[in-house]
Each structure stands twice: as C-alpha cells, then as structure tokens.
Amino acid sequence: MIKVDEKGFYGKFGGAYIPEMLHPNIEELKDNYESIMASKEFQDEFRGLLKDYVGRPTPLYFASRLSEKYGAKIYLKREDLCHTGAHKVNNTIGQIILAKKLGKKRIIAETGAGQHGVATATVCALMGMDCTVYMGEVDIARQHPNVERMKILGAKVVPATSGSKTLKDATNEAMRAWINDPVDTHYIIGSVVGPHPYPEMVARFQSVISEEMKWQLKEKEGRENPDIVIACVGGGSNAAGAFYHYYNTPEVRLVAAEAAGLGISSGKSAATTVLGTPGVLHGSKTILMQTEDGQVVEPHSISAGLDYPGIGPVHAHLFDIGRGEFVAVEDEDAMKSGIELSRLEGIIPAIETAHAIYALNLIEYSKDDVIVINLSGRGDKDLDTYIKWGNY
Amino acid sequence: MSGERCLHRSSDTRHPSSIYMNRIHKLFESKKNRVLSIYFTAGFPALEDTLPIMEAIQAGGADIIEIGVPYSDPIADGPTIQDSNMIALENGISLKKLFNQLAGFREKITLPVVLMGYLNPIMQYGMEAFCKKCQEVGVDGLILPDLPMQQYLDDYKLLFEEYGLVNTFLISPQTSEKRILEIDQHSNGFIYMVSSHGVTGAKTGITEEQITYFKRVQAMKLKNSRLIGFGISDSETFSKASEYSNGAIIGSAFIKTVKNSKNLSEDIQAYIQTVIK
C-alpha cells in the first residue's frame, strides 16, 4: 500500500527534518491541512476555481498520429492548457486557499524556471495577498520573461545569490525567509518535496490529474485504468498527480522520466535515481545527488524544471520498491521529442514534458496498450531554448 | 520512549561513565553565568586553521568551542556562515578531514567541544561511525539543527548516549511552552535559545520583545542550562543575554573576526577578551 504514514514517511523516505524554528509552522500545517481540505467550504472554493479559473477538467486527448508512429493507443493529459501554462497552478490554488483559512497574510515561494513562481504570483494576485518569490540569480538571467510575468502580477522577485544560484538555492533562501518571518507567512512549495506534510499535500492538490484521467478514460476506453502512465520527474509534482490514483493499482505501470542532461556519466545530469543516494535535502529524507561527503551536487538539465538534485520522497519510495519504472532522457533526445510532438500533433510541449514523450522510446509496450502521457506544460516559456538548440 | 529505558540500556553499554558527566555537565556545574560558547566553521578561512582557532578560543577565555561542520545547503544560517561554509568546502574540508584534524586535540584543549552540523554529511559518514569517532577524538556534544526532537528520539537518542554525546536542541520565540518543557525533558546539557525570528547573523542587538521572551523562558525554571544565540556579537549583547540565561553563543560575529584576521591567534584572543571583559 503506497500511503504516507503518520510521521510523514513513504517507506524509508520522507519525514520532516527541519530546524526547530519552523516546527510551529509545520505542525500547524500538519494538524490542519487534512481537515481543511476535507471541508465542504474548501472543496467548493477549490473545485470552483479549478473549473472556472484554471479551466479544468483539462482534456484527455487521443493523439492519433503519435499513436500511429509508436504503435500504441496514446493519450495526452492536457495540463498544458491550464491557466498559466502548466499543472503548477493546481497546487498553488489549493495552497493559497489553505493559507487563507489558516489566517496567513503573506506568501513566499521558490522557483526554478519560473513556472511555479508565476503560478504563485497569479493566485496571490487573485486573492490579493502579498507575494515574494525566491529565484536563483542564474535562473533570473535565463528565464527573464517569467521574472517579468511575476512582476506584472505584483510579486516581488528576490534573487538567491548563495551557492549555485539555481533552484536548490532558491529553495534554501525561501526556507531562510520563512525562518526569518514565520508568523503570518505561508510558504507555497512548488513540488512534492520539503518537510511533511508538503509532499503529500502537494500530491493531493495535483491528484486532480489522475482523478480526471480515470473518468475520462472510462468514457473513451470503457475502463478507468490505462496500462501505462508516463510523466517527467524533477521534484515530481506532475508525476505524483498523474500517478496518485494508480499508486495502489499494480496493473497500471508508472513510468517516471528523469533528465539525464548531457548523459548519465557526463557529470552534467539530473538523473537522481541513477546518480543519487539516500540523504536529507530540504526537509525530507529522499534520494539525492551528492558527493561521498554528503555535499549536494549541482545537477544539469536543459530544462530548468528538472534541474533539481533530489526527487520527492514518494518517488524515492516508488523507485525503492520497484513500483515505478525510472528512465533517464538526455537533453538532445528530449529536444527531438519536443519537435516531434510539435510536428505530429501541433503541440509544442515544455521541455520538461518532452522528456516524458521521449520515454516512449525507452520502455516496452504492445499495440493495444493504452498509454497516458501527462503533458505537464506548454512550450511557450521554452522558445528561447528551442531557438538556441535550432535543430528543427 | 521512556527515559528510564534509555538510562537502563545506556548503563549496560560499553562506556557508561562518560554519559552523564562529560565536560559540558562539569562546566555548567561549576559555572552558572556568563558562559561563552564560540562557533567557528571548520576549515575556514584556511583548511588547517581548525586547531589553531580552537587553541586561540581557549586561550582567549571562552568556555565552549562549537565547531561547524561545513555543508553545501545550511538552511538555518545567514550569509556570513553560508560563505564560510562555501569557502571551507572549496578549501577541501570534509568530515573525514575534520576528524583527522581533531585527532589528538585533547592534548591541548580542555574546554568542552560541540560539533554543529546538518544531518546529511553526517548520515553519509554513517551515524554510528560518526558518534564513535566523536567519542574517540574527545567531542562532548552535538547540535544538529535539522534533526527534530521526534526523529532524535526515534532514531538516535540511544546511539548518542552510548557514545557519551550530549545533544542540544534549539528553541525560538515561536516555541510553545509545552514544547519547551518537552525539549527540556529530553535534553541533558544545555538548550540553545535562538534569540529572535531569524537565521544566524540576520540581526544584531537585543530588543524589548526579545527580553520579554528571555524572561518568559527564564521563569520556566528549566532543568537544563540555557545559552542564547543568534544576534550576539559583542560585550553588550553578551552581557544582556547573560542576564536572562547562563550565557551566550557567538557565531557570525566571530566568523567576521576570523575572516578579516591577519593574525588569528592574537585577533581571536583580543576579540574574546572584549566580549567577556
């Protein structure tokens, strides 16, 4: 049974390894998130906004030309059609309603590529809440349009200048900011990482993805369960959402596509389950890329959203018990798949998502298999990277 | 987990005598006020400065030496200590090298020594191997800011006790009275009172609001001694903190002293003298 236990562990992974200064904040969340989320009032507001503001349910689209090319029945779960362009907003909508119910006045968040930052700035504008987003200095330079989007939405963007100045460091800065200002502030973590209850809470907000997949597949295929679900994994929130209602249905294969960067042994990779070992990062025990001495290693991926040295504890658990099939996709192959999907289906995917598409080349399946690929985001934000790559 | 059971198991292990009477306990038995603990980052400013800094801290008249084990992602630390961690790592420090540096330090250092570090590098070293090594070289206690109390009780309490290591927990202005009492119950050395909301080195000076918090905790009559840390940088803040506790911890301000020093031994002793004068 894949389920978080009362101490926040999925098997060996998870927990809440946080400084005492954050204990009251984490306890408050842990003690309240389930009851708040279960309340009718919360559900009405959450479901209402997902429908009218985010544009859910997102379509489950039968990709006929892609299916023909690969020899399977391939569906795309169109999270790219969510408001703000990716699945991230499912979580930020949920967390901001929760923050409001907890009486919080200010929101902080971390962001890598800027997608979670934009999704957070968006819901803060929607709710009239003060918003500060921490972003690595390096990412600020390479994701400039998203920085401006956040500013247009009224958020303050603070550069993380420590360490490698990317997502890992932005997360450190956001945690420090929370320690500095714990009262009245809620930290909206963008993935299924961080101390318990974040991984489970974020997964539940994202679980709307597989919840819809079930009834949509029932309508289209006469059955709720596909044979295979494929999603990309950085921290792993879109994968957690797409897998959530299938965790305990062993006949559904769960395929997680990690970023191999320039290649597994190139020293420039983000394939955490291949290169990582168990350790503690950002408040939970998980698998992470580190040196022998336990210093966290800077990952590399062409996609900023997968450029993270760890994975969510639930994914570490899926890997550990063999429930998930993990594949590693190199930058070049992901880019080719991005172009391929553009040409076959008229959908330019986010480069993160393109990793999941390429996984079709790495796993076995048969002609009658129903495969759902979680199309986690659209490629608009990645145009620069596509243009620089140029091979189209 | 019952304290009795731990005691019982501890007394059955190999090193029973070291457990409840190490240098930290002896210190607080003989000195109840104006205890000064100095934090520095191992391997900073230069790789081999660890031991000379310890000697200078002792010569300067401090009471506890707190050695920071560098980590790439120190989330409870502000920019000063982050930078010292980065530089120390660039210098090539690791836990293994630190233990090599510490071998034999007890020939010169009589002060209690505490290691402060984040969990991950220690987990990679191996928690039991780490504790064993601490005992072997003569370390008295640990401060692990990202090891919460429950995880300590579940996984590490027996181990720390077996190797005679005193574990120190933090409390902050946000910590509830109930939680402070629990922490007091599970501590057996001193409690690290974080003086305000914030990471290390974020604020200096002591406000009325902080004094209210110091007084509130003081009135709780805890069984453990209390040292106040974060924001303590000079004689004035040290004395102020000592009015409401057993003493204080200086970190970031000391790192700044060390960073700008041309003569470590002299500057460290002079700095400590100005604080405790």
XYZ file of C-alpha atoms in Angstrom:
669
model
C 0.000 0.000 0.000
C 1.535 3.315 -1.026
C 0.427 5.815 1.547
C 2.141 8.335 3.754
C 2.325 7.251 7.409
C 1.532 9.489 10.368
C 5.146 10.597 10.684
C 5.266 11.620 7.061
C 7.174 8.672 5.642
C 6.661 6.712 2.449
C 8.608 3.593 3.384
C 12.115 4.798 4.176
C 11.649 8.253 2.693
C 10.029 11.481 3.838
C 9.777 12.893 7.348
C 10.238 16.475 8.465
C 13.898 17.334 9.022
C 13.515 20.993 9.810
C 15.077 23.466 12.195
C 13.107 23.919 15.411
C 12.293 27.499 14.351
C 9.913 26.094 11.719
C 8.367 23.465 13.972
C 5.267 25.550 14.828
C 4.598 26.304 11.139
C 4.962 22.696 10.077
C 2.865 21.439 12.995
C 0.139 23.947 12.205
C 0.014 22.720 8.618
C 0.184 19.058 9.569
C -2.580 19.396 12.145
C -4.905 21.312 9.853
C -4.404 20.538 6.196
C -6.418 17.348 6.121
C -9.425 18.709 7.952
C -9.401 21.944 5.955
C -9.070 20.063 2.680
C -11.895 17.725 3.657
C -14.275 20.570 4.460
C -17.075 21.327 2.047
C -16.225 25.005 2.112
C -12.663 24.343 0.966
C -13.696 21.839 -1.673
C -16.344 24.168 -3.105
C -13.856 27.002 -3.463
C -11.033 24.764 -4.735
C -13.205 22.909 -7.257
C -14.876 26.131 -8.333
C -11.590 27.838 -9.081
C -10.146 24.780 -10.812
C -13.162 24.787 -13.092
C -13.734 28.446 -13.818
C -10.280 29.937 -13.316
C -7.816 27.183 -14.232
C -10.053 25.696 -16.928
C -10.458 22.165 -15.611
C -11.102 19.442 -16.423
C -8.234 19.505 -18.861
C -8.871 17.366 -21.930
C -7.652 13.819 -22.279
C -6.709 13.919 -25.920
C -6.213 10.856 -28.102
C -3.030 11.577 -30.055
C -3.678 9.593 -33.208
C -0.569 10.473 -35.204
C 1.713 9.915 -32.217
C -0.130 6.634 -31.564
C 0.382 5.544 -35.128
C 4.065 6.367 -35.033
C 4.756 4.467 -31.799
C 2.232 1.642 -32.159
C 0.076 2.089 -29.043
C -3.041 3.994 -28.003
C -1.529 7.166 -26.671
C -3.494 9.796 -24.819
C -2.177 13.175 -23.717
C -3.463 14.646 -20.473
C -3.513 18.309 -21.412
C -2.183 20.078 -18.307
C -0.534 22.484 -20.750
C -3.989 24.007 -21.212
C -4.242 25.033 -17.569
C -4.203 28.761 -16.880
C -0.531 29.881 -16.661
C 0.508 27.047 -18.945
C 1.253 24.114 -16.668
C -0.036 21.871 -13.901
C 1.686 24.020 -11.232
C -1.423 26.150 -10.687
C -3.444 23.185 -9.327
C -1.189 23.238 -6.287
C -0.945 26.998 -5.843
C -4.733 27.353 -5.928
C -5.047 24.690 -3.245
C -2.316 26.120 -1.042
C -3.471 29.712 -1.201
C -6.986 28.781 -0.112
C -5.415 26.775 2.701
C -3.179 29.721 3.645
C -6.214 31.982 3.794
C -8.075 29.528 6.031
C -5.029 29.459 8.326
C -5.189 33.241 8.529
C -1.886 33.883 6.752
C -1.161 37.302 5.306
C 1.927 36.764 3.176
C 3.056 34.166 0.676
C 6.593 33.133 -0.156
C 7.688 30.642 -2.793
C 10.747 29.324 -4.581
C 11.019 28.907 -8.301
C 13.440 27.435 -10.810
C 12.284 28.103 -14.353
C 9.692 30.472 -13.009
C 6.580 28.368 -13.688
C 5.801 27.801 -10.031
C 6.702 31.416 -9.328
C 4.247 32.591 -11.962
C 1.551 30.219 -10.699
C 2.101 31.533 -7.165
C 2.151 35.193 -8.220
C -1.062 34.512 -10.144
C -3.029 33.129 -7.205
C -1.648 35.853 -4.913
C -3.000 38.457 -7.321
C -6.275 36.550 -7.391
C -6.538 36.590 -3.604
C -4.954 39.996 -3.021
C -2.092 38.573 -0.988
C 1.456 39.830 -0.674
C 3.856 37.612 -2.632
C 7.632 37.184 -2.592
C 9.311 34.670 -4.900
C 12.904 33.495 -4.415
C 14.718 32.657 -7.604
C 18.348 31.813 -8.282
C 20.349 34.616 -9.828
C 21.377 32.323 -12.689
C 17.737 31.389 -13.376
C 16.678 35.044 -13.261
C 19.083 35.706 -16.088
C 18.000 32.737 -18.212
C 14.235 32.919 -17.579
C 13.728 36.629 -17.943
C 10.157 36.642 -19.361
C 8.877 34.695 -16.344
C 10.561 37.167 -13.989
C 8.672 39.966 -15.716
C 5.425 37.979 -15.640
C 5.746 37.662 -11.872
C 6.431 41.374 -11.543
C 3.445 42.271 -13.744
C 1.341 40.126 -11.424
C 2.572 42.193 -8.487
C 5.055 39.780 -6.927
C 8.446 40.709 -5.596
C 11.241 38.579 -7.062
C 14.255 38.165 -4.786
C 17.469 36.772 -6.262
C 19.089 33.852 -4.458
C 22.770 34.653 -4.585
C 24.112 31.813 -2.465
C 25.614 28.518 -3.630
C 24.997 27.692 -7.257
C 22.291 30.374 -7.583
C 19.658 27.986 -9.024
C 16.524 26.158 -7.777
C 18.231 24.384 -4.878
C 19.491 27.711 -3.563
C 16.181 29.458 -4.193
C 14.596 26.769 -2.001
C 17.223 27.370 0.705
C 16.509 31.100 0.555
C 12.763 30.591 0.783
C 13.250 28.386 3.854
C 15.522 31.007 5.430
C 12.953 33.679 4.641
C 10.340 31.563 6.410
C 12.613 31.202 9.443
C 13.138 34.973 9.410
C 9.447 35.699 9.197
C 7.480 32.695 10.426
C 4.397 34.453 11.760
C 1.593 35.161 9.268
C 3.633 33.770 6.355
C 2.812 30.675 4.351
C 5.440 29.033 2.175
C 3.936 27.587 -1.025
C 6.354 24.835 -2.006
C 6.011 24.043 -5.685
C 6.726 20.346 -5.792
C 6.266 17.139 -3.809
C 9.410 17.937 -1.842
C 10.122 19.549 1.533
C 9.163 18.507 5.038
C 5.990 16.527 5.745
C 3.156 17.387 5.122
C 4.233 19.207 1.947
C 4.933 16.189 -0.285
C 1.569 14.629 0.491
C -0.339 17.903 0.465
C 1.035 18.950 -2.920
C 0.403 15.464 -4.311
C -3.215 15.666 -3.194
C -3.730 19.003 -4.884
C -2.177 17.594 -8.049
C -4.115 14.321 -7.770
C -6.954 16.005 -9.648
C -4.949 15.000 -12.741
C -5.348 11.250 -12.252
C -8.817 11.699 -10.802
C -9.922 13.176 -14.136
C -7.911 10.654 -16.117
C -9.959 7.867 -14.576
C -13.382 9.081 -15.634
C -12.104 10.403 -18.939
C -10.588 7.020 -19.809
C -13.805 5.324 -18.729
C -15.657 7.477 -21.233
C -13.182 6.932 -24.048
C -11.916 3.413 -23.475
C -14.575 1.920 -21.247
C -12.063 1.387 -18.474
C -10.605 3.614 -15.763
C -7.112 2.222 -15.832
C -4.575 2.743 -18.577
C -1.781 0.221 -18.992
C 0.908 2.841 -18.591
C 1.140 6.387 -17.216
C 4.214 8.401 -18.182
C 5.328 11.665 -16.557
C 8.542 13.611 -16.188
C 10.107 13.979 -12.748
C 12.154 16.857 -11.391
C 10.846 17.173 -7.845
C 7.912 15.244 -9.235
C 4.629 17.089 -8.682
C 3.081 16.438 -12.076
C 4.109 12.781 -11.850
C 2.691 12.495 -8.335
C -0.591 13.946 -9.599
C -0.729 11.643 -12.615
C 0.214 8.542 -10.582
C -1.743 9.316 -7.422
C -4.941 7.363 -8.031
C -2.969 4.495 -9.581
C -0.346 4.024 -6.837
C -2.164 1.027 -5.487
C -3.318 -0.412 -8.802
C -0.302 -2.585 -9.642
C -1.517 -3.425 -13.151
C -1.011 0.218 -14.143
C 2.668 0.776 -14.937
C 4.032 4.078 -13.661
C 6.886 5.449 -15.760
C 8.948 8.391 -14.490
C 11.215 10.216 -16.941
C 14.201 11.876 -15.326
C 16.581 14.286 -17.004
C 19.897 12.686 -17.956
C 21.244 16.058 -19.088
C 24.317 15.605 -21.274
C 24.419 11.926 -20.316
C 24.447 9.874 -17.155
C 28.224 9.744 -16.844
C 28.897 13.233 -18.232
C 28.939 14.927 -14.843
C 26.154 17.144 -16.237
C 22.997 15.258 -15.375
C 19.919 15.372 -13.176
C 19.045 11.657 -13.225
C 18.598 11.412 -9.478
C 17.640 7.751 -9.141
C 20.633 6.697 -11.234
C 23.217 9.001 -9.702
C 21.758 9.672 -6.276
C 21.926 8.026 -2.890
C 19.699 8.340 0.198
C 20.121 11.513 2.205
C 18.288 14.537 3.588
C 17.545 17.594 1.482
C 15.133 20.474 2.053
C 13.470 18.791 4.984
C 12.921 15.233 3.839
C 14.814 12.007 3.517
C 14.963 11.101 -0.140
C 17.320 10.136 -2.936
C 19.639 12.966 -3.888
C 22.739 13.680 -5.904
C 25.628 14.238 -3.549
C 29.323 13.709 -3.053
C 30.705 10.931 -0.914
C 30.952 13.511 1.881
C 27.275 14.380 1.698
C 27.570 17.727 -0.074
C 24.728 18.281 -2.504
C 25.813 18.201 -6.136
C 24.634 20.740 -8.675
C 22.581 18.959 -11.340
C 22.236 19.824 -15.001
C 19.326 19.611 -17.375
C 18.394 21.637 -20.430
C 15.018 22.010 -18.773
C 15.155 24.255 -15.712
C 12.146 22.479 -14.197
C 14.007 19.169 -13.972
C 17.233 20.781 -12.808
C 16.946 19.626 -9.185
C 19.350 17.353 -7.264
C 16.630 15.391 -5.457
C 13.189 13.875 -6.051
C 10.105 13.870 -3.878
C 10.156 11.178 -1.172
C 7.160 9.403 -2.680
C 9.117 8.916 -5.910
C 12.163 7.704 -3.984
C 9.808 5.144 -2.446
C 8.287 4.127 -5.808
C 11.826 3.625 -7.072
C 12.952 1.788 -3.955
C 10.166 -0.788 -4.039
C 10.200 -1.132 -7.817
C 6.685 0.276 -8.240
C 7.894 2.976 -10.621
C 9.903 2.439 -13.811
C 12.500 5.185 -13.998
C 14.060 6.134 -17.305
C 16.693 8.795 -17.981
C 16.328 11.058 -21.030
C 19.186 13.144 -22.392
C 18.842 16.812 -23.369
C 19.209 16.102 -27.075
C 16.579 13.350 -27.128
C 14.129 15.467 -25.162
C 14.546 18.318 -27.644
C 13.925 15.964 -30.571
C 10.762 14.687 -28.911
C 9.608 18.255 -28.375
C 9.908 18.885 -32.089
C 8.335 15.532 -32.914
C 5.241 16.252 -30.851
C 5.024 19.704 -32.406
C 5.054 18.213 -35.896
C 2.799 15.215 -35.234
C 0.159 16.814 -33.027
C 0.599 20.568 -33.314
C 1.510 20.851 -29.655
C 4.798 22.444 -28.607
C 5.475 20.928 -25.199
C 7.513 22.328 -22.342
C 10.980 20.803 -22.442
C 10.291 19.103 -19.114
C 7.311 17.391 -20.705
C 9.340 16.474 -23.799
C 11.351 14.121 -21.561
C 8.167 12.179 -20.875
C 7.408 11.941 -24.602
C 10.855 10.510 -25.325
C 10.258 7.791 -22.738
C 8.128 6.092 -25.427
C 11.451 5.065 -26.967
C 12.787 3.581 -23.767
C 10.026 1.312 -22.464
C 8.297 -1.762 -23.774
C 4.610 -1.897 -24.640
C 2.309 -3.532 -27.126
C -0.014 -2.257 -29.818
C -3.174 -2.485 -27.729
C -1.722 -0.808 -24.677
C -3.379 2.375 -23.528
C -0.723 4.891 -22.552
C -1.386 8.239 -20.916
C 1.388 10.814 -21.071
C 0.962 13.695 -18.683
C 1.517 16.747 -20.851
C 2.536 18.839 -17.877
C 3.228 22.147 -19.579
C 3.329 24.093 -22.791
C 6.485 25.159 -24.551
C 5.944 28.913 -24.799
C 8.349 29.570 -21.937
C 10.969 27.450 -23.711
C 11.003 29.168 -27.075
C 14.446 30.615 -26.391
C 15.834 27.179 -25.645
C 14.196 25.703 -28.757
C 15.602 28.571 -30.829
C 19.088 28.206 -29.394
C 19.000 24.465 -29.993
C 17.889 25.291 -33.504
C 17.655 21.796 -34.924
C 14.172 21.975 -36.440
C 10.090 6.248 24.595
C 10.769 6.172 28.321
C 13.783 7.910 29.738
C 14.178 5.094 32.192
C 14.599 2.534 29.468
C 17.308 4.648 27.848
C 19.132 5.023 31.107
C 18.954 1.341 31.645
C 20.204 0.440 28.222
C 22.914 3.074 28.429
C 24.247 1.726 31.664
C 24.619 -1.660 30.015
C 26.805 -0.366 27.209
C 30.496 -0.048 26.865
C 31.015 3.487 28.003
C 28.705 4.060 30.925
C 30.862 6.517 32.829
C 31.111 9.068 30.049
C 27.406 9.540 29.594
C 26.083 11.709 32.320
C 29.199 13.525 33.339
C 31.100 14.836 30.385
C 32.857 18.183 30.082
C 29.611 20.013 29.285
C 27.990 18.899 32.534
C 31.104 19.713 34.519
C 31.232 23.187 33.005
C 27.650 24.047 33.891
C 28.115 22.628 37.373
C 30.948 24.984 38.083
C 29.851 27.980 36.044
C 26.273 29.166 36.086
C 26.578 32.520 34.392
C 28.335 34.308 31.547
C 29.211 31.046 29.834
C 30.576 31.935 26.399
C 30.399 29.496 23.519
C 32.212 30.385 20.314
C 31.169 28.953 16.956
C 33.549 28.712 14.044
C 33.445 26.880 10.726
C 35.938 24.045 10.341
C 38.395 24.559 7.500
C 37.857 28.330 7.374
C 39.488 30.660 6.498
C 42.156 28.067 5.626
C 41.872 24.294 5.705
C 44.377 23.800 8.516
C 43.112 26.622 10.753
C 40.806 24.349 12.772
C 43.181 23.528 15.591
C 44.901 26.927 15.864
C 41.449 28.538 16.148
C 40.459 26.131 18.913
C 43.606 26.916 20.835
C 43.046 30.639 20.474
C 39.424 30.357 21.642
C 40.612 28.538 24.729
C 43.451 30.980 25.361
C 41.051 33.900 24.928
C 38.917 32.673 27.808
C 35.766 31.262 26.206
C 34.041 28.284 27.798
C 32.752 26.108 24.961
C 34.084 25.520 21.454
C 31.441 24.899 18.822
C 32.852 23.570 15.554
C 30.676 23.948 12.470
C 30.793 21.049 10.023
C 30.503 22.682 6.585
C 27.546 21.833 4.363
C 26.520 22.958 0.906
C 22.967 23.864 1.976
C 22.921 25.300 5.512
C 19.281 26.428 5.707
C 19.377 27.848 9.244
C 22.371 30.059 8.527
C 22.647 33.555 7.164
C 25.122 34.858 4.583
C 28.197 35.101 6.861
C 28.158 31.466 7.909
C 26.993 30.328 4.451
C 30.039 31.995 2.927
C 32.370 30.430 5.465
C 30.826 27.033 4.663
C 31.345 27.532 0.936
C 34.945 28.632 1.371
C 35.702 25.773 3.748
C 34.299 23.301 1.222
C 36.342 24.903 -1.528
C 39.345 24.525 0.768
C 38.618 20.814 0.717
C 37.225 20.228 4.205
C 35.144 17.107 4.817
C 34.044 15.299 7.928
C 36.833 12.778 7.415
C 39.433 15.523 7.207
C 37.935 17.271 10.203
C 38.258 14.130 12.308
C 41.857 13.776 11.150
C 42.484 17.359 12.256
C 40.818 16.664 15.582
C 42.870 13.566 16.354
C 44.855 14.303 19.470
C 43.312 17.737 20.126
C 42.624 16.775 23.725
C 46.351 17.054 24.431
C 45.910 20.814 24.173
C 42.214 21.599 24.577
C 40.409 21.138 27.868
C 37.209 23.053 27.003
C 34.023 21.195 26.109
C 33.766 20.771 22.334
C 30.495 20.583 20.443
C 30.054 19.762 16.747
C 27.349 21.712 14.948
C 26.309 20.271 11.619
C 23.489 19.453 9.267
C 22.287 15.908 9.082
C 23.194 14.907 5.541
C 27.014 14.897 5.674
C 26.793 13.012 8.972
C 24.379 10.449 7.541
C 26.751 9.831 4.659
C 29.619 9.341 7.098
C 27.397 6.916 8.975
C 25.674 7.992 12.169
C 27.213 5.324 14.368
C 30.701 5.711 12.864
C 30.317 9.450 13.426
C 29.319 9.094 17.075
C 32.117 6.623 17.675
C 34.641 8.955 16.120
C 33.327 11.894 18.167
C 33.913 9.937 21.327
C 37.305 8.732 20.169
C 38.662 12.221 19.471
C 37.015 13.786 22.517
C 33.924 15.627 21.278
C 31.356 16.182 24.033
C 28.191 17.184 22.272
C 26.232 17.784 19.092
C 23.981 20.477 17.685
C 22.139 19.219 14.609
C 19.703 21.964 13.601
C 17.782 19.855 11.082
C 17.319 16.882 13.403
C 13.939 17.433 15.068
C 13.248 16.097 18.515
C 10.939 13.285 17.430
C 13.416 11.955 14.886
C 16.145 12.137 17.518
C 14.067 10.158 19.978
C 13.052 7.583 17.379
C 16.411 7.035 15.745
C 19.413 8.475 17.538
C 18.946 9.035 21.261
C 20.300 5.666 22.325
C 23.225 5.963 19.965
C 24.236 9.409 21.201
C 24.025 8.241 24.785
C 26.017 5.133 24.071
C 28.869 7.310 22.890
C 28.528 9.875 25.650
C 27.374 12.710 23.414
C 25.164 15.463 24.738
C 22.550 16.541 22.205
C 21.451 20.155 22.189
C 18.074 21.296 20.912
C 17.104 24.753 19.776
C 14.104 26.766 20.896
C 12.889 30.035 19.378
C 10.411 32.780 20.320
C 7.802 30.731 18.455
C 8.329 27.580 20.527
C 5.329 26.881 22.745
C 5.651 26.413 26.485
C 4.582 22.796 26.145
C 7.235 22.143 23.539
C 9.919 23.874 25.626
C 9.083 21.566 28.518
C 9.347 18.514 26.249
C 12.674 19.732 24.913
C 13.891 20.336 28.445
C 12.864 16.844 29.416
C 14.810 15.304 26.528
C 17.906 17.476 26.907
C 20.739 16.685 29.271
C 23.184 19.513 28.805
C 22.062 22.872 27.619
C 19.310 24.363 25.494
C 20.186 26.672 22.624
C 17.821 29.639 22.747
C 17.548 31.258 19.347
C 17.159 34.909 20.314
C 14.719 36.036 17.645
C 12.984 35.022 14.464
C 15.748 34.555 12.017
C 18.723 32.711 10.647
C 22.205 33.254 12.060
C 23.730 36.684 11.686
C 20.470 38.233 10.484
C 20.005 40.711 13.306
C 22.167 42.282 15.957
C 21.233 43.956 19.192
C 18.574 42.890 21.666
C 15.080 44.367 21.689
C 12.483 44.665 24.441
C 10.444 41.978 22.721
C 13.373 39.590 22.932
C 13.888 40.365 26.601
C 10.247 39.510 27.251
C 10.875 36.143 25.619
C 14.110 35.605 27.589
C 12.259 36.385 30.817
C 9.382 34.095 29.900
C 11.743 31.158 29.439
C 13.791 32.106 32.491
C 10.635 31.960 34.606
C 10.011 28.381 33.477
C 12.856 27.158 35.725
C 14.051 24.529 33.298
C 16.351 21.770 34.466
C 18.839 22.456 31.681
C 21.129 25.436 31.338
C 20.290 27.908 28.582
C 22.599 29.647 26.153
C 21.288 32.418 23.930
C 22.478 32.532 20.360
C 21.807 34.477 17.118
C 22.403 38.219 17.264
C 25.076 38.104 19.991
C 28.169 39.927 18.788
C 29.849 41.987 21.500
C 30.261 42.680 25.182
C 26.940 44.499 25.422
C 24.798 41.819 23.796
C 26.696 39.075 25.614
C 26.108 40.713 28.987
C 22.476 41.433 28.211
C 21.852 37.821 27.152
C 23.662 36.547 30.248
C 21.293 38.478 32.498
C 18.482 36.172 31.428
C 20.339 32.918 30.848
C 23.516 31.043 31.629
C 25.410 32.673 28.796
C 25.522 33.039 25.076
C 26.811 31.730 21.769
C 28.628 33.875 19.217
C 28.868 32.698 15.618
C 28.593 35.127 12.727
C 30.404 37.959 14.531
C 33.268 35.602 15.320
C 33.425 34.393 11.714
C 33.773 38.023 10.615
C 36.649 38.486 13.044
C 38.383 35.377 11.754
C 37.744 36.258 8.125
C 39.452 39.645 8.363
C 42.286 38.481 10.575
C 45.962 38.779 9.710
C 46.990 37.138 12.975
C 44.386 34.567 14.007
C 45.666 33.800 17.469
C 46.049 37.410 18.544
C 42.828 38.658 16.982
C 40.724 35.815 18.364
C 42.024 36.270 21.879
C 41.572 40.026 21.686
C 38.006 39.623 20.378
C 37.011 37.201 23.121
C 38.581 39.449 25.726
C 36.472 42.384 24.583
C 33.329 40.267 24.780
C 33.856 38.850 28.261
C 35.519 41.871 29.849
